[in-house]
XYZ file of C-alpha atoms in Angstrom:
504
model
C 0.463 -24.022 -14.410
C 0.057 -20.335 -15.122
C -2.368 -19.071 -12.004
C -3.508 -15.612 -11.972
C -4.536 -14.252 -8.893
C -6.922 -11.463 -8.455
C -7.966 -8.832 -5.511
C -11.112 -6.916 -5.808
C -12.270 -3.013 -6.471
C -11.825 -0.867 -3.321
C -15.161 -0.756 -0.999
C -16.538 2.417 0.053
C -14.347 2.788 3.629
C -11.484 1.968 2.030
C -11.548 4.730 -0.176
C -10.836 7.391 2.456
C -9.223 5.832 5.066
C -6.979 2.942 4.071
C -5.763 0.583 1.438
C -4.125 -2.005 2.450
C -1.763 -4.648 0.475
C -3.927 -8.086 0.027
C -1.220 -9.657 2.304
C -3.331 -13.414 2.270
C -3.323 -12.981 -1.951
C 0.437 -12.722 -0.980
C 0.918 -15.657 0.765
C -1.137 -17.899 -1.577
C 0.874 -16.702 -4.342
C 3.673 -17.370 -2.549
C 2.727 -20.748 -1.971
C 1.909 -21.692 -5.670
C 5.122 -20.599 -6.757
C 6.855 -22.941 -4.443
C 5.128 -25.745 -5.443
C 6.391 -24.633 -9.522
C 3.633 -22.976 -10.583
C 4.213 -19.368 -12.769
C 2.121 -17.149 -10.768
C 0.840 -13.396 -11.543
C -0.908 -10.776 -9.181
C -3.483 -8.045 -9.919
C -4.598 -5.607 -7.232
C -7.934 -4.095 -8.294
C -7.886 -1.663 -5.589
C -4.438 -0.065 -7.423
C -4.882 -1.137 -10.967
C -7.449 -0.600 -13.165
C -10.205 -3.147 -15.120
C -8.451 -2.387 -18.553
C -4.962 -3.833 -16.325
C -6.398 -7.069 -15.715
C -8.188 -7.408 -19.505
C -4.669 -6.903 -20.781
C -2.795 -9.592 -18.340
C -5.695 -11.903 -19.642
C -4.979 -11.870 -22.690
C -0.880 -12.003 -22.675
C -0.983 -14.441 -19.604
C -3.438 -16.215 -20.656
C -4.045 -18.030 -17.501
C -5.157 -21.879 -16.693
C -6.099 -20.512 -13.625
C -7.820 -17.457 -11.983
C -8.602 -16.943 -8.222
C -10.077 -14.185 -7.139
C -9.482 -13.354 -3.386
C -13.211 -12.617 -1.141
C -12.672 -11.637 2.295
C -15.438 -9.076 1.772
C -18.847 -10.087 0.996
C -19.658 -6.726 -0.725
C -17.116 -7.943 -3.621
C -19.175 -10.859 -4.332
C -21.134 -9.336 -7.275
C -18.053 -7.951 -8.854
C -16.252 -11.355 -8.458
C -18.804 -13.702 -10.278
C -19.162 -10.720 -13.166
C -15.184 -11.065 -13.513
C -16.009 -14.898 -13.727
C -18.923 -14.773 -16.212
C -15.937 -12.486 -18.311
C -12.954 -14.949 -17.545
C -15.011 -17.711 -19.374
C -15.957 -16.069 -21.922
C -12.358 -15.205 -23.185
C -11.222 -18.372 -21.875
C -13.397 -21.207 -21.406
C -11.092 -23.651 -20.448
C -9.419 -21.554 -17.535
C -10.209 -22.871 -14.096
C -11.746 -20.377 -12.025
C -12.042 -20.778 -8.452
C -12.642 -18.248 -5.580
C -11.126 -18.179 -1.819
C -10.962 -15.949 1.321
C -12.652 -15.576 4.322
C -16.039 -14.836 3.455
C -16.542 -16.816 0.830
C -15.902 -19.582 2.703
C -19.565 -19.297 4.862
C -21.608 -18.937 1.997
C -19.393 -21.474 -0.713
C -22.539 -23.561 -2.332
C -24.912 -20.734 -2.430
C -22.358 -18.616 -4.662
C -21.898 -21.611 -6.621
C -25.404 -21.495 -7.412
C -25.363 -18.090 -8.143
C -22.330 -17.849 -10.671
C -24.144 -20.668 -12.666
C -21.439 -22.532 -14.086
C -18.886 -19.246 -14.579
C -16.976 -20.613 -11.232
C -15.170 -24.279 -10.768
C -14.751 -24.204 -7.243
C -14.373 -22.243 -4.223
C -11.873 -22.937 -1.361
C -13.268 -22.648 1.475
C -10.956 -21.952 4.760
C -6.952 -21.391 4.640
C -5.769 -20.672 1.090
C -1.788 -21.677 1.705
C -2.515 -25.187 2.337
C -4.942 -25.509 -0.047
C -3.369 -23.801 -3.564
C -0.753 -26.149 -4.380
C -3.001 -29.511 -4.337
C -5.849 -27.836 -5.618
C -3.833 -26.633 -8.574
C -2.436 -30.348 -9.204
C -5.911 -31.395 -9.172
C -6.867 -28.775 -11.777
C -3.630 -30.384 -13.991
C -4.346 -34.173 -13.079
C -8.507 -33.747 -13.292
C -11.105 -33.942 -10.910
C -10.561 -31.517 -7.843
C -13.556 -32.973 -5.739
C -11.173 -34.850 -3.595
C -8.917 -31.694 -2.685
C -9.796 -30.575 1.317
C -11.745 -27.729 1.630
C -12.703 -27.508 -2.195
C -16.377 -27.280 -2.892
C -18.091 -28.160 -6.448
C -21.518 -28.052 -7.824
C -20.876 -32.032 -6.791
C -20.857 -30.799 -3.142
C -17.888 -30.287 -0.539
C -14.481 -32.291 -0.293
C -12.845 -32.988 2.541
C -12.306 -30.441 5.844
C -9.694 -27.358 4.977
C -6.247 -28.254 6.087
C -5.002 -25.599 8.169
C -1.347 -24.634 8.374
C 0.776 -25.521 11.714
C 2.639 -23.231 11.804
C 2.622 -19.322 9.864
C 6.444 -19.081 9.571
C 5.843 -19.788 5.342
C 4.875 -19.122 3.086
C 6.723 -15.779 2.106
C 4.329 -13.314 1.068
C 4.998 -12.650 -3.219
C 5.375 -8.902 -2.306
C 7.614 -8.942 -5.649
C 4.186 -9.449 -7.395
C 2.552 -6.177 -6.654
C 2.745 -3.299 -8.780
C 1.960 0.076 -8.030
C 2.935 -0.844 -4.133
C 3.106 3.293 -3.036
C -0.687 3.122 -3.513
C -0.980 0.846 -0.400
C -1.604 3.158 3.203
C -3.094 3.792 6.318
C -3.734 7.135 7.258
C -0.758 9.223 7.450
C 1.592 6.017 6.823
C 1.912 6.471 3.597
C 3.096 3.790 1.527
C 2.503 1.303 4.374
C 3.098 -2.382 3.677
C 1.270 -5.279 6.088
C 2.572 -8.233 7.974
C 1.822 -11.084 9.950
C 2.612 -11.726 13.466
C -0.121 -14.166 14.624
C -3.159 -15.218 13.529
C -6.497 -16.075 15.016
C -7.844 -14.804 18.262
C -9.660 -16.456 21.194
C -12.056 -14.376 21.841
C -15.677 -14.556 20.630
C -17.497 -11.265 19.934
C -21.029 -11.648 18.713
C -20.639 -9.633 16.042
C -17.100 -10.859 14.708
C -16.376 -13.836 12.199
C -12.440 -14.370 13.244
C -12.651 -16.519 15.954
C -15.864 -18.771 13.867
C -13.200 -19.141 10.692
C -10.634 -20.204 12.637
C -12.365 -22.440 15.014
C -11.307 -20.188 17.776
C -7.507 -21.169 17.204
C -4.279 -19.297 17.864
C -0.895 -19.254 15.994
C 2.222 -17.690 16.172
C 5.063 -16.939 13.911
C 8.908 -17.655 15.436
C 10.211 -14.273 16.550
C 13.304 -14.929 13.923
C 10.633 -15.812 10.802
C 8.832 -12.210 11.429
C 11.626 -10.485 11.882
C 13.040 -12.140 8.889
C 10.312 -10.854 6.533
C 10.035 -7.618 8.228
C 13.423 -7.176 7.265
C 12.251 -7.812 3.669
C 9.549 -5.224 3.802
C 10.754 -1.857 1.469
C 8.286 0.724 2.569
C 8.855 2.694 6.361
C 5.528 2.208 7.318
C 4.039 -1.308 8.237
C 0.634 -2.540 9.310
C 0.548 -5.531 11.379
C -2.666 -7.353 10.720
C -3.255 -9.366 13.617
C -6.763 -9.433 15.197
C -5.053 -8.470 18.085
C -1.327 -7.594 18.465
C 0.458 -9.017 21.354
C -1.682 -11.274 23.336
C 1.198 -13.150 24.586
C 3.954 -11.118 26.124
C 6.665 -12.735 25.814
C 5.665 -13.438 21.986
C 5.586 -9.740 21.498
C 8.644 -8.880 23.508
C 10.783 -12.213 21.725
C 9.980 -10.103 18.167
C 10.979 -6.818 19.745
C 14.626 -8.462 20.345
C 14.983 -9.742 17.155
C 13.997 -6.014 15.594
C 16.447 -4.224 17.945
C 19.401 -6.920 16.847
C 18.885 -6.221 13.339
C 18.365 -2.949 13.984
C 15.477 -2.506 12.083
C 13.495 0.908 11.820
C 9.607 1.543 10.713
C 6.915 3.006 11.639
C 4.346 0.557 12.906
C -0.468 0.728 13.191
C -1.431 -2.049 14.776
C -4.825 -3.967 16.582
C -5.260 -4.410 19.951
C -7.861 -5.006 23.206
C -8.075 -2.474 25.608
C -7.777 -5.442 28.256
C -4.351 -6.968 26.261
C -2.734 -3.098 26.650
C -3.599 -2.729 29.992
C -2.227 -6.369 31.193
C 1.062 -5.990 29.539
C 2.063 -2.121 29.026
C 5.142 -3.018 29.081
C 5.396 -4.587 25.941
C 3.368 -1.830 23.724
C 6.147 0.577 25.077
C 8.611 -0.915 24.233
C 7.183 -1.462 20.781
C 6.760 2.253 20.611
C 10.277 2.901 21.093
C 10.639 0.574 17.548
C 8.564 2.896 16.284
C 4.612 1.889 16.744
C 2.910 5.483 16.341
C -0.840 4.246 15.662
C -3.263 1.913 17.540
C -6.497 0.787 17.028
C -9.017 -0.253 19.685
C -12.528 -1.657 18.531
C -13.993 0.107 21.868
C -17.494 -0.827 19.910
C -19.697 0.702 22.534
C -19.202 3.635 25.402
C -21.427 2.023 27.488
C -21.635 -1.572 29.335
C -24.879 -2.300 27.861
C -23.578 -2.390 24.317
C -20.588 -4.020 24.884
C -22.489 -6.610 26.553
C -24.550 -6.735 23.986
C -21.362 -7.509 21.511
C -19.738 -9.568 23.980
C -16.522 -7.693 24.016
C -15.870 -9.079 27.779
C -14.229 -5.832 28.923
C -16.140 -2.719 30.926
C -16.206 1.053 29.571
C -13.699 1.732 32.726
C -10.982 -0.606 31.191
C -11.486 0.905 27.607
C -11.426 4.819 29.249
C -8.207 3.483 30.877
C -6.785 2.086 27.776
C -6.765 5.400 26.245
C -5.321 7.025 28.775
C -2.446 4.507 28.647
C -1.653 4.870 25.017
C -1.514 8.573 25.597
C 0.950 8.352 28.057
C 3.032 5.977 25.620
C 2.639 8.901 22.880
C 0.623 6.357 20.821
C -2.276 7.455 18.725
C -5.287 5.627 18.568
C -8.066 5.256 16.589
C -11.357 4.214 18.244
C -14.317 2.273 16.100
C -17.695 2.490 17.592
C -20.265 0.249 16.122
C -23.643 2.390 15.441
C -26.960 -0.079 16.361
C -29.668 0.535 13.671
C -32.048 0.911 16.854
C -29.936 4.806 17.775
C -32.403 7.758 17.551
C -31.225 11.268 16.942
C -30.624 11.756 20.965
C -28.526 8.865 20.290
C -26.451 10.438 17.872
C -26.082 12.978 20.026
C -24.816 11.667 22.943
C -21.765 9.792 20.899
C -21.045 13.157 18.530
C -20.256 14.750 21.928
C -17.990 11.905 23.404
C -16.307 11.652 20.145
C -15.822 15.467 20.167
C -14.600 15.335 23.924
C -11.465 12.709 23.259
C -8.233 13.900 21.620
C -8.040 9.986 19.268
C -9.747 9.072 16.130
C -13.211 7.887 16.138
C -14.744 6.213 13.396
C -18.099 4.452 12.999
C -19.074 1.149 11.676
C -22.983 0.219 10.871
C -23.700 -2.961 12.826
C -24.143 -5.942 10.259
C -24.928 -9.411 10.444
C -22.557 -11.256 8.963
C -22.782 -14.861 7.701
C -20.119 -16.358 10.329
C -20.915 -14.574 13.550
C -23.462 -15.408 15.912
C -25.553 -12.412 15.307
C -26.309 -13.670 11.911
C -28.220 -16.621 13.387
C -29.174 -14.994 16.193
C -30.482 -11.772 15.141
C -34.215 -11.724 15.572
C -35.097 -8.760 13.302
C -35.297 -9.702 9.440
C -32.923 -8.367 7.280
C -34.231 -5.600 4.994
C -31.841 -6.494 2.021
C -29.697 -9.166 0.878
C -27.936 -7.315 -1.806
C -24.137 -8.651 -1.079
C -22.758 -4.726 -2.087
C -24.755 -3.378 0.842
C -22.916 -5.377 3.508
C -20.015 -3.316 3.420
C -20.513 -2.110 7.195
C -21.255 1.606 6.018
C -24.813 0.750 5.329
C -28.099 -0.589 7.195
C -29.267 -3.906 6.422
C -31.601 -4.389 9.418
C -34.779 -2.260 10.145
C -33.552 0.895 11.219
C -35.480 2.976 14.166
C -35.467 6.442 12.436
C -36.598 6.494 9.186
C -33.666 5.275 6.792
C -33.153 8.277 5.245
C -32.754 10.500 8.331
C -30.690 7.377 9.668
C -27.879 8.113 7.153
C -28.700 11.685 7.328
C -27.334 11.393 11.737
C -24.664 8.940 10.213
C -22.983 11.197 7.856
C -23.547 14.324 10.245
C -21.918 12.022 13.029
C -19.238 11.206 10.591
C -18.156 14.795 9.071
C -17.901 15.972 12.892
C -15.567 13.777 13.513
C -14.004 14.435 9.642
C -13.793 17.817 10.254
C -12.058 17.049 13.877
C -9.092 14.619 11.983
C -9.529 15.006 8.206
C -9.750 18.498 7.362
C -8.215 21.916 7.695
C -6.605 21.672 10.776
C -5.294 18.997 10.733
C -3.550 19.306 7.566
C -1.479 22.492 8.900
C -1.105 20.545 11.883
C 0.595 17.562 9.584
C 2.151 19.460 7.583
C 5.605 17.904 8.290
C 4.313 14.910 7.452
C 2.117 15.811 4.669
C 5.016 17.989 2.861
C 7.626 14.545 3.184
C 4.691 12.426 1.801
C 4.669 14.785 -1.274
C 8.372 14.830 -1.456
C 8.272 11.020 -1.917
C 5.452 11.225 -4.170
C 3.082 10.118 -1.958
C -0.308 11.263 -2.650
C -2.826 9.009 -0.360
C -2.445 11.045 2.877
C -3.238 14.385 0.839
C -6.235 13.336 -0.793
C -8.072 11.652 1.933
C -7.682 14.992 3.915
C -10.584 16.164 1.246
C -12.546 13.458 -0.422
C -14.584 12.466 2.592
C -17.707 14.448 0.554
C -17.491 12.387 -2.182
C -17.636 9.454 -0.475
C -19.858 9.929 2.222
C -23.224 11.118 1.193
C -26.704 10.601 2.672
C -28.256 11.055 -0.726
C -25.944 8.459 -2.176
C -26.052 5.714 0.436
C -29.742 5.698 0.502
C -30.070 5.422 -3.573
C -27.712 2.444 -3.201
C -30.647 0.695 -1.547
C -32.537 1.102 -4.779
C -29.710 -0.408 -7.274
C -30.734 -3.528 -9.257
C -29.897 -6.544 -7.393
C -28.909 -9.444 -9.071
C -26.953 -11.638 -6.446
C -28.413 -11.693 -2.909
C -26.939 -12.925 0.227
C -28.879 -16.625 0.886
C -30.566 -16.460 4.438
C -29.070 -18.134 7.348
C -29.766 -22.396 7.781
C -31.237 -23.093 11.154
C -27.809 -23.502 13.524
C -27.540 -24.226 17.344
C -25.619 -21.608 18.253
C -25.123 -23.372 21.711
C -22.826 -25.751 20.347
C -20.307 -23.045 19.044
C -18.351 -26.188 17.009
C -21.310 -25.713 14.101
C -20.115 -22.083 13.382
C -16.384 -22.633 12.889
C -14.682 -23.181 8.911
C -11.692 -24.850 10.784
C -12.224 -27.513 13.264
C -9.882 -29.046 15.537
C -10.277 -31.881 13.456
C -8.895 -30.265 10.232
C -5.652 -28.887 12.288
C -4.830 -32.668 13.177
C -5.885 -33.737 9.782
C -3.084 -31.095 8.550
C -0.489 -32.178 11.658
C -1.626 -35.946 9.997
C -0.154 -35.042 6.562
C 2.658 -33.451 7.794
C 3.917 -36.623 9.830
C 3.278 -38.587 7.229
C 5.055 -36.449 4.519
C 8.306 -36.111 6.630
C 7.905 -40.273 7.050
C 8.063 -40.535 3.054
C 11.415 -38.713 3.126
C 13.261 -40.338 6.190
């Protein structure tokens, strides 16, 4: 079948500070094309609307995905839909990714016919049946598929992460892909879960709380494969296990490999194995990020991050030592007042890393969406982008983004502006020499983005698709929150044995 696979518009964060390649889109693509299938990417965050009109109509697809691990793209994606049908009614169009999957039937509902099917959970397991279905007729049956007839079977979640190979080859206009000053920066996969279970994070509830691990020769193999000097490693957190960490190391120093590496970690995982972040910055790691969340004990209690403001002030220091930089994220409460504010402009002016801030939103998927006792002032899907306030906010909303933005440009000024640009010049100047142009302008576009004036009229735009509320869970029985269940990962093990009996 043709299949035409499609990432999203940009969101407002990721206009400044990062773009990163749709690694996941990768991997499904990858996957349909070994199972036959003629497969084509667009990246909406790198090419324009008038891109993907004109692959419509010379592909002329049988079917379209359309990638949603944001919920703020959920508006644009069933728009895109309505248009796919229009031009091509019999196309099968289907939507995946990790949000998606916790709100599947109620975006069915909304998209009114212009969407088949969305796949909720793992999209590698799930393409290449899904897509024989589409051929054969009547996808109902295909795990983790849900219909306006009502959901299939549990996702089937991969064993093992070692394949599919990402399609990189698909992407065009790759040198638009970046984080901060590595720029072009590609992304891969070392792991892929995590075990820990923040209140306010939707990882460990997709994943049912499971862990995987790619074979130290399969990541090094596709690392190998990676063009660009700069690479992202997506896991929620890098390096949990050691010896995992270390086992990749070898295989990078035997094949002598050389990039420049950003990466997520806990404060707790740096501190228990040092060892194994330094010798990753001898490979070349030069970035970090911690989600510190809170400076105090109280609000990391609060988001159950299970480590104390000591261990966080000690996992700075240790990064510093290591000549890593990191970049901190704080998560601003709608309940701060302008002493608030205060307090957390001066800590982030005291520290020599990064800080950035994320609005604290409830997210369908983590606890805090059924737990969270105040009502939610908007549903509008665009708003829950974590840059804007969707619960009651204790200053007035207006002077609320007013301390937000003023928080923010501090720390702009601090990493984004001026100074620092003389003081990257090096790098800057051999970005420009490769034609690299993402470093330079996010030095000066914070302004345009960030804007009191503009996040608060975005509260007053038309809304025509609106988050459902939350069903009535028990959050006590954690089991009712998760996409994957242990029971879909021995459903998947299941298949497996019996496909390798068919062939003995």
């Amino acid at each position: 079948m043709r299949l035409l696979l499609v990432h999203p518009s940009a969101l407002m964060y990721s206009q400044i500070f990062l773009r990163l390649e749709p690694l996941g889109l990768e991997r499904v693509a990858g996957a349909a094309r070994d199972a036959g299938h003629d497969v084509r990417v667009v990246d909406l965050q790198v090419l324009g609307r008038n891109q993907l009109m004109s692959e419509l109509r010379s592909f002329r697809p049988q079917a379209l995905g359309i990638s949603l691990n944001y919920l703020a793209n959920i508006p644009e994606a069933i728009d895109l839909a309505a248009e796919v049908k229009a031009s091509l009614p019999d196309c099968f169009v289907f939507f995946g990714g990790h949000s998606v999957s916790f709100v599947a039937e109620d975006v069915l509902e909304q998209a009114e016919g212009a969407v088949d099917a969305v796949v909720r959970g793992e999209g590698e397991p799930a393409i290449g049946p899904l897509l024989e279905a589409v051929r054969d007729g009547g996808v109902d049956g295909v795990p983790g598929v849900v219909t306006a007839a009502g959901r299939g079977p549990a996702p089937l979640m991969l064993h093992g992460i070692d394949d599919p190979l990402p399609a990189r080859d698909l992407m065009r206009n790759r040198r638009r892909y970046f984080i901060g000053e590595l720029d072009p920066c590609a992304s891969i996969e070392f792991t892929r879960g995590c075990p820990w279970d923040c209140s306010f994070c939707s990882a460990w509830t997709f994943y049912g709380r499971s862990y995987r691990k790619a074979s130290p020769e399969a990541a090094a193999e596709d690392l190998a494969r990676v063009r660009e000097p700069n690479v992202f490693i997506v896991d929620d957190v890098a390096f949990i296990r050691p010896e995992h960490g270390n086992a990749i190391a070898a295989e990078v120093e035997r094949r002598r490999i050389r990039k420049q590496y950003y990466l997520e970690t806990r404060s707790d995982v740096l501190l228990r194995h040092p060892e194994v972040f330094e010798r990753w910055a001898r490979l070349g790691l030069r970035y970090m990020f911690l989600g510190m969340e809170a400076i105090d004990a109280e609000g990391l209690d609060l988001y159950r991050k299970r480590v104390s403001p000591d261990e966080n002030f000690r996992a700075l220091q240790t990064a510093r030592r290591m000549g890593i930089r990191v970049a901190i994220n704080l998560i601003v409460d709608p309940s701060w007042d302008e002493e608030r504010f205060r307090v957390v402009r001066e800590f982030a002016l005291s520290v020599p890393e990064i800080v950035h801030f994320t609005v604290m939103t409830p997210y369908p998927g983590t606890e805090i969406w059924h737990t969270e006792s105040r009502r939610l002032t908007t549903r509008d899907y665009r708003l829950f982008d974590i840059q804007h306030a969707v619960v009651p906010t204790k200053l007035p909303l207006k002077r609320f983004y007013e301390e937000l933005v003023r928080t923010q440009a501090v720390i702009n000024r601090k990493h984004l502006g001026l100074r620092t640009a003389f003081g990257a010049a090096r790098v800057l100047t051999g970005n420009l020499l490769r034609g690299q142009t993402n470093f330079a302008r996010m030095l000066w576009k914070f302004n345009q983005v960030y804007n009191p004036s503009r996040q608060l009229a975005d509260h007053g735009m038309p809304v025509r698709y609106e988050l459902p509320l939350p069903q009535p869970v028990d959050v006590g029985d954690r089991r009712r929150l998760y996409v994957h269940t242990r029971e879909s990962r021995e459903s998947r093990e299941g298949t497996q044995a019996a496909d390798r009996a068919k062939t003995e």
